CSV table of C-alpha atoms in Angstrom, one decimal:
chain,number,residue,atom,x,y,z
A,1,UNK,CA,57.4,-62.3,-13.3
A,2,UNK,CA,56.4,-59.9,-16.0
A,3,UNK,CA,52.2,-59.7,-15.4
A,4,UNK,CA,51.5,-58.1,-18.6
A,5,UNK,CA,51.6,-61.3,-20.6
A,6,UNK,CA,47.6,-62.8,-20.1
A,7,UNK,CA,46.5,-66.0,-22.0
A,8,UNK,CA,43.0,-67.8,-20.8
A,9,UNK,CA,40.6,-70.5,-21.7
A,10,UNK,CA,37.3,-69.3,-23.1
A,11,UNK,CA,34.5,-71.4,-21.8
A,12,UNK,CA,33.9,-72.1,-18.5
A,13,UNK,CA,36.7,-69.6,-17.7
A,14,UNK,CA,36.4,-66.0,-19.8
A,15,UNK,CA,32.5,-67.2,-20.8
A,16,UNK,CA,29.9,-67.7,-18.7
A,17,UNK,CA,27.0,-70.7,-18.1
A,18,UNK,CA,25.3,-68.9,-21.0
A,19,UNK,CA,28.5,-69.0,-23.6
A,20,UNK,CA,29.1,-65.2,-23.5
A,21,UNK,CA,31.8,-62.8,-21.6
A,22,UNK,CA,29.3,-60.4,-19.3
A,23,UNK,CA,29.8,-56.3,-20.0
A,24,UNK,CA,32.2,-56.4,-17.0
A,25,UNK,CA,34.0,-58.7,-18.5
A,26,UNK,CA,34.8,-56.9,-22.3
A,27,UNK,CA,35.2,-53.8,-20.4
A,28,UNK,CA,37.6,-55.0,-18.8
A,29,UNK,CA,39.8,-56.9,-21.0
A,30,UNK,CA,39.6,-54.1,-23.0
A,31,UNK,CA,40.6,-51.5,-21.4
A,32,UNK,CA,44.0,-53.7,-20.3
A,33,UNK,CA,44.2,-53.7,-24.1
A,34,UNK,CA,44.5,-50.2,-24.2
A,35,UNK,CA,46.6,-50.2,-21.8
A,36,UNK,CA,49.6,-52.3,-23.3
A,37,UNK,CA,48.7,-55.7,-21.4
A,38,UNK,CA,49.2,-58.7,-23.6
A,39,UNK,CA,46.2,-60.3,-23.5
A,40,UNK,CA,44.9,-63.3,-25.9
A,41,UNK,CA,42.2,-66.7,-25.5
A,42,UNK,CA,43.1,-70.4,-26.1
A,43,UNK,CA,40.1,-71.8,-26.8
A,44,UNK,CA,38.5,-75.4,-28.6
A,45,UNK,CA,36.9,-73.4,-30.2
A,46,UNK,CA,37.7,-72.1,-33.8
A,47,UNK,CA,38.1,-68.2,-35.1
A,48,UNK,CA,34.4,-67.7,-36.6
A,49,UNK,CA,33.0,-69.6,-33.3
A,50,UNK,CA,35.0,-67.5,-31.3
A,51,UNK,CA,34.7,-64.6,-32.3
A,52,UNK,CA,30.2,-64.8,-32.5
A,53,UNK,CA,31.3,-64.7,-28.7
A,54,UNK,CA,33.8,-62.6,-27.9
A,55,UNK,CA,33.9,-59.9,-30.9
A,56,UNK,CA,33.3,-57.1,-28.9
A,57,UNK,CA,36.4,-57.6,-27.4
A,58,UNK,CA,38.8,-55.9,-29.5
A,59,UNK,CA,41.5,-58.7,-29.7
A,60,UNK,CA,44.9,-57.8,-31.4
A,61,UNK,CA,47.2,-60.8,-30.3
A,62,UNK,CA,47.9,-64.0,-31.4
A,63,UNK,CA,44.6,-66.7,-30.8
A,64,UNK,CA,45.5,-70.2,-30.0
A,65,UNK,CA,42.6,-72.1,-32.1
A,66,UNK,CA,41.3,-76.1,-31.6
A,67,UNK,CA,43.0,-76.7,-28.4
A,68,UNK,CA,46.7,-75.7,-29.8
A,69,UNK,CA,45.9,-77.0,-33.6
A,70,UNK,CA,46.2,-73.6,-35.2
A,71,UNK,CA,47.8,-70.1,-34.4
A,72,UNK,CA,45.6,-67.2,-36.4
A,73,UNK,CA,46.5,-63.7,-36.4
A,74,UNK,CA,42.9,-61.6,-36.0
A,75,UNK,CA,44.0,-58.5,-37.1
A,76,UNK,CA,45.3,-59.3,-40.2
A,77,UNK,CA,42.9,-62.5,-40.6
A,78,UNK,CA,45.4,-65.0,-41.4
A,79,UNK,CA,46.6,-68.5,-40.1
A,80,UNK,CA,50.0,-68.6,-38.5
A,81,UNK,CA,50.8,-71.7,-38.3
A,82,UNK,CA,49.6,-74.7,-36.6
A,83,UNK,CA,50.2,-78.6,-36.2
A,84,UNK,CA,48.1,-81.3,-38.6
A,85,UNK,CA,47.2,-84.6,-38.3
A,86,UNK,CA,48.8,-86.9,-41.2
A,87,UNK,CA,46.0,-87.5,-43.6
A,88,UNK,CA,46.8,-91.4,-43.4
A,89,UNK,CA,46.5,-91.5,-39.5
A,90,UNK,CA,43.4,-89.4,-40.0
A,91,UNK,CA,41.9,-91.9,-42.0
A,92,UNK,CA,42.8,-94.7,-39.7
A,93,UNK,CA,40.7,-92.8,-36.9
A,94,UNK,CA,37.7,-92.7,-39.6
A,95,UNK,CA,37.9,-96.0,-39.6
A,96,UNK,CA,38.3,-97.3,-36.7
A,97,UNK,CA,35.9,-94.8,-35.8
A,98,UNK,CA,32.7,-96.5,-38.3
A,99,UNK,CA,34.0,-99.6,-37.1
A,100,UNK,CA,32.0,-98.6,-33.6
A,101,UNK,CA,29.3,-97.1,-35.7
A,102,UNK,CA,30.3,-93.3,-35.3
A,103,UNK,CA,31.3,-90.4,-37.8
A,104,UNK,CA,33.3,-87.3,-36.6
A,105,UNK,CA,33.8,-84.1,-37.8
A,106,UNK,CA,36.7,-82.9,-39.6
A,107,UNK,CA,37.8,-79.8,-38.9
A,108,UNK,CA,40.3,-78.7,-41.5
A,109,UNK,CA,42.1,-76.2,-43.2
A,110,UNK,CA,41.6,-75.5,-46.8
A,111,UNK,CA,44.3,-75.0,-49.4
A,112,UNK,CA,43.4,-71.5,-49.6
A,113,UNK,CA,43.4,-71.5,-45.6
A,114,UNK,CA,39.7,-71.6,-44.9
A,115,UNK,CA,38.0,-73.7,-42.5
A,116,UNK,CA,35.9,-76.3,-43.3
A,117,UNK,CA,33.8,-78.8,-41.2
A,118,UNK,CA,33.3,-82.3,-43.3
A,119,UNK,CA,30.4,-84.6,-41.8
A,120,UNK,CA,28.2,-87.0,-43.3
A,121,UNK,CA,24.7,-86.5,-42.8
A,122,UNK,CA,24.0,-86.0,-38.9
A,123,UNK,CA,21.5,-88.2,-37.1
A,124,UNK,CA,22.9,-88.6,-33.6
A,125,UNK,CA,21.6,-86.2,-31.4
A,126,UNK,CA,25.1,-84.6,-30.0
A,127,UNK,CA,25.7,-83.5,-33.4
A,128,UNK,CA,23.2,-82.1,-34.2
A,129,UNK,CA,23.1,-80.2,-31.3
A,130,UNK,CA,26.5,-78.8,-31.8
A,131,UNK,CA,25.6,-78.3,-35.4
A,132,UNK,CA,22.3,-76.3,-33.9
A,133,UNK,CA,24.3,-73.9,-32.3
A,134,UNK,CA,26.2,-72.8,-34.8
A,135,UNK,CA,23.5,-72.0,-36.9
A,136,UNK,CA,24.8,-69.9,-40.7
A,137,UNK,CA,28.5,-71.7,-40.0
A,138,UNK,CA,29.4,-71.5,-43.7
A,139,UNK,CA,32.4,-74.1,-42.5
A,140,UNK,CA,29.7,-77.4,-42.3
A,141,UNK,CA,29.9,-79.2,-45.2
A,142,UNK,CA,27.9,-82.6,-45.4
A,143,UNK,CA,29.8,-85.2,-48.3
A,144,UNK,CA,28.7,-88.4,-48.4
A,145,UNK,CA,32.2,-90.2,-47.0
A,146,UNK,CA,34.3,-88.3,-44.5
A,147,UNK,CA,37.8,-88.7,-45.3
A,148,UNK,CA,41.0,-86.8,-45.4
A,149,UNK,CA,42.7,-85.7,-48.3
A,150,UNK,CA,45.8,-83.7,-49.6
A,151,UNK,CA,43.9,-80.3,-49.8
A,152,UNK,CA,42.5,-80.7,-46.8
A,153,UNK,CA,44.6,-80.2,-43.5
A,154,UNK,CA,43.6,-81.9,-40.7
A,155,UNK,CA,43.0,-80.1,-37.5
A,156,UNK,CA,41.2,-82.0,-35.4
A,157,UNK,CA,38.7,-85.1,-35.6
A,158,UNK,CA,35.8,-85.0,-33.5
A,159,UNK,CA,33.3,-87.4,-31.9
A,160,UNK,CA,30.5,-86.4,-30.0
A,161,UNK,CA,29.0,-88.8,-27.6
A,162,UNK,CA,27.6,-90.6,-24.3
A,163,UNK,CA,31.0,-91.7,-22.8
A,164,UNK,CA,30.0,-95.4,-22.8
A,165,UNK,CA,30.1,-94.5,-26.9
A,166,UNK,CA,33.2,-93.0,-26.8
A,167,UNK,CA,35.6,-95.2,-24.7
A,168,UNK,CA,36.1,-98.3,-27.3
A,169,UNK,CA,37.0,-95.5,-29.8
A,170,UNK,CA,39.5,-94.0,-27.5
A,171,UNK,CA,41.3,-97.5,-26.2
A,172,UNK,CA,41.6,-98.5,-30.2
A,173,UNK,CA,42.7,-95.6,-31.2
A,174,UNK,CA,46.0,-95.3,-28.2
A,175,UNK,CA,46.4,-99.3,-28.9
A,176,UNK,CA,46.9,-98.8,-32.4
A,177,UNK,CA,48.9,-95.1,-32.6
A,178,UNK,CA,50.0,-94.7,-29.3
A,179,UNK,CA,52.4,-91.9,-29.5
A,180,UNK,CA,51.3,-90.5,-32.7
A,181,UNK,CA,48.5,-89.1,-31.7
A,182,UNK,CA,46.8,-86.4,-29.2
A,183,UNK,CA,43.9,-87.8,-27.7
A,184,UNK,CA,41.9,-85.8,-25.5
A,185,UNK,CA,38.2,-87.2,-24.1
A,186,UNK,CA,36.2,-83.6,-22.0
A,187,UNK,CA,32.7,-83.6,-20.4
A,188,UNK,CA,31.2,-80.9,-22.9
A,189,UNK,CA,29.5,-77.6,-21.2
A,190,UNK,CA,26.5,-77.2,-22.8
A,191,UNK,CA,25.3,-80.5,-24.3
A,192,UNK,CA,23.9,-82.4,-21.6
A,193,UNK,CA,25.1,-86.1,-20.9
A,194,UNK,CA,27.3,-85.5,-23.9
A,195,UNK,CA,31.6,-85.8,-24.4
A,196,UNK,CA,33.7,-84.6,-26.9
A,197,UNK,CA,36.4,-87.2,-28.0
A,198,UNK,CA,38.9,-86.0,-30.3
A,199,UNK,CA,42.0,-86.7,-31.9
A,200,UNK,CA,44.6,-84.5,-33.0
A,201,UNK,CA,48.6,-83.8,-33.9
A,202,UNK,CA,50.6,-84.6,-31.2
A,203,UNK,CA,52.1,-81.2,-30.8
A,204,UNK,CA,48.2,-79.8,-30.7
A,205,UNK,CA,47.8,-78.9,-27.5
A,206,UNK,CA,47.3,-76.1,-24.8
A,207,UNK,CA,51.0,-76.6,-23.7
A,208,UNK,CA,52.6,-76.0,-27.2
A,209,UNK,CA,50.0,-73.7,-27.8
A,210,UNK,CA,51.4,-71.5,-25.0
A,211,UNK,CA,54.7,-72.0,-26.0
A,212,UNK,CA,54.6,-70.9,-30.0
A,213,UNK,CA,52.2,-68.3,-28.5
A,214,UNK,CA,54.7,-66.9,-26.1
A,215,UNK,CA,57.6,-66.6,-29.2
A,216,UNK,CA,55.1,-64.7,-31.2
A,217,UNK,CA,54.2,-62.1,-28.5
A,218,UNK,CA,58.3,-62.0,-27.6
A,219,UNK,CA,58.1,-63.5,-24.0
A,220,UNK,CA,58.7,-67.2,-22.7
A,221,UNK,CA,56.8,-69.3,-21.1
A,222,UNK,CA,57.8,-67.9,-17.1
A,223,UNK,CA,56.3,-64.5,-18.4
A,224,UNK,CA,52.3,-66.0,-18.6
A,225,UNK,CA,49.7,-66.1,-16.7
A,226,UNK,CA,47.1,-68.7,-17.6
A,227,UNK,CA,43.1,-69.3,-16.9
A,228,UNK,CA,41.0,-72.4,-16.9
A,229,UNK,CA,39.3,-74.6,-16.0
A,230,UNK,CA,38.7,-77.9,-17.6
A,231,UNK,CA,40.8,-80.6,-18.6
A,232,UNK,CA,42.4,-79.7,-22.3
A,233,UNK,CA,43.8,-76.8,-20.1
A,234,UNK,CA,46.1,-79.0,-18.4
A,235,UNK,CA,49.0,-78.2,-20.8
A,236,UNK,CA,48.3,-74.3,-20.1
A,237,UNK,CA,48.8,-75.0,-16.8
A,238,UNK,CA,52.0,-77.2,-16.8
A,239,UNK,CA,53.5,-74.6,-19.5
A,240,UNK,CA,52.9,-71.7,-17.7
A,241,UNK,CA,54.6,-69.2,-15.4
A,242,UNK,CA,51.7,-68.2,-13.4
A,243,UNK,CA,48.3,-70.8,-12.7
A,244,UNK,CA,44.9,-69.2,-12.6
A,245,UNK,CA,41.8,-71.9,-12.1
A,246,UNK,CA,38.1,-70.1,-11.4
A,247,UNK,CA,36.5,-71.3,-8.5
A,248,UNK,CA,34.2,-74.0,-10.5
A,249,UNK,CA,37.5,-75.5,-12.3
A,250,UNK,CA,38.3,-79.2,-13.0
A,251,UNK,CA,39.5,-80.5,-9.0
A,252,UNK,CA,42.9,-81.7,-11.6
A,253,UNK,CA,42.9,-77.8,-12.8
A,254,UNK,CA,42.5,-76.6,-9.1
A,255,UNK,CA,44.6,-78.8,-8.0
A,256,UNK,CA,47.8,-77.2,-10.4
A,257,UNK,CA,46.5,-73.7,-9.8
A,258,UNK,CA,48.7,-70.9,-8.3
A,259,UNK,CA,45.9,-69.0,-7.4
A,260,UNK,CA,41.5,-69.8,-7.2
A,261,UNK,CA,39.5,-67.1,-8.3
A,262,UNK,CA,35.4,-66.7,-8.1
A,263,UNK,CA,33.7,-68.7,-10.9
A,264,UNK,CA,33.5,-67.9,-14.8
A,265,UNK,CA,29.9,-66.6,-13.5
A,266,UNK,CA,31.7,-64.5,-11.3
A,267,UNK,CA,34.0,-62.6,-13.5
A,268,UNK,CA,37.1,-64.4,-12.3
A,269,UNK,CA,39.3,-63.6,-14.9
A,270,UNK,CA,38.4,-60.2,-15.4
A,271,UNK,CA,38.7,-59.6,-11.6
A,272,UNK,CA,41.8,-61.0,-11.2
A,273,UNK,CA,43.0,-58.4,-14.4
A,274,UNK,CA,41.5,-55.4,-13.3
A,275,UNK,CA,43.2,-56.0,-9.6
A,276,UNK,CA,46.6,-55.9,-11.9
A,277,UNK,CA,45.4,-52.7,-13.4
A,278,UNK,CA,45.2,-51.8,-10.4
A,279,UNK,CA,48.4,-52.4,-9.2
A,280,UNK,CA,50.0,-51.0,-12.1
A,281,UNK,CA,48.2,-47.8,-11.8
A,282,UNK,CA,49.7,-47.6,-7.8
A,283,UNK,CA,52.9,-48.3,-9.0
A,284,UNK,CA,52.8,-45.6,-11.5
A,285,UNK,CA,52.0,-43.3,-8.9
A,286,UNK,CA,54.1,-44.6,-6.4
């Protein structure tokens, strides 16, 4: 298998518990890119949110954003493609959510491919903490009523709350829409006791994101080594040729992995890639 293609998750995987890459990680990934390794990331984050924490690394290959809903060129700063949730389906979900007393953050692209986050007045603890973690973010706009329109392509509808608050909506959407929408519920890494419930296009997931990414960089999914820690990485682990879990990964991700490396706080991804570089150098000398 070609070891030169790597796609890594960010939070809980490449990033440490403080949501930052260590100096060692920055150095290793930068050196690997300079040596010709094809390395990028697949994240639930947006471009702006992800670059706020990993811009020290000179990314040059397509990025998989919003859990696979969008692919983005970090060099030319342009959207390469993606999967948008149907406008009518989006609004049906929003109305269902309101029947349970909760409203979402609507992550979308406008007609100029600018990222937008529409939300109603934020009052819930999880929403407020999430917004506070992204100060001066121009994507966020408070609106009187969140809704999808023809001018907005829905990337993800995100609800943040306690698991008991989110499960009724998850069940209702699955009963009404079935396979028409991708549903993902995941514990948040940073907001204590809170979960993210996300709805997106059925092909807006990291499995399809990896498949499209491989096509763009000129390889097959079998050529790619992926790194992950949480359940939203499951698709990548099902699709990739080699799967690496960090030691802090969810048990289900560990079960799918070909290899377990040290934790995100011990630079697991960078240690693995550094080992690959060392073997490449040894082969060149040999």
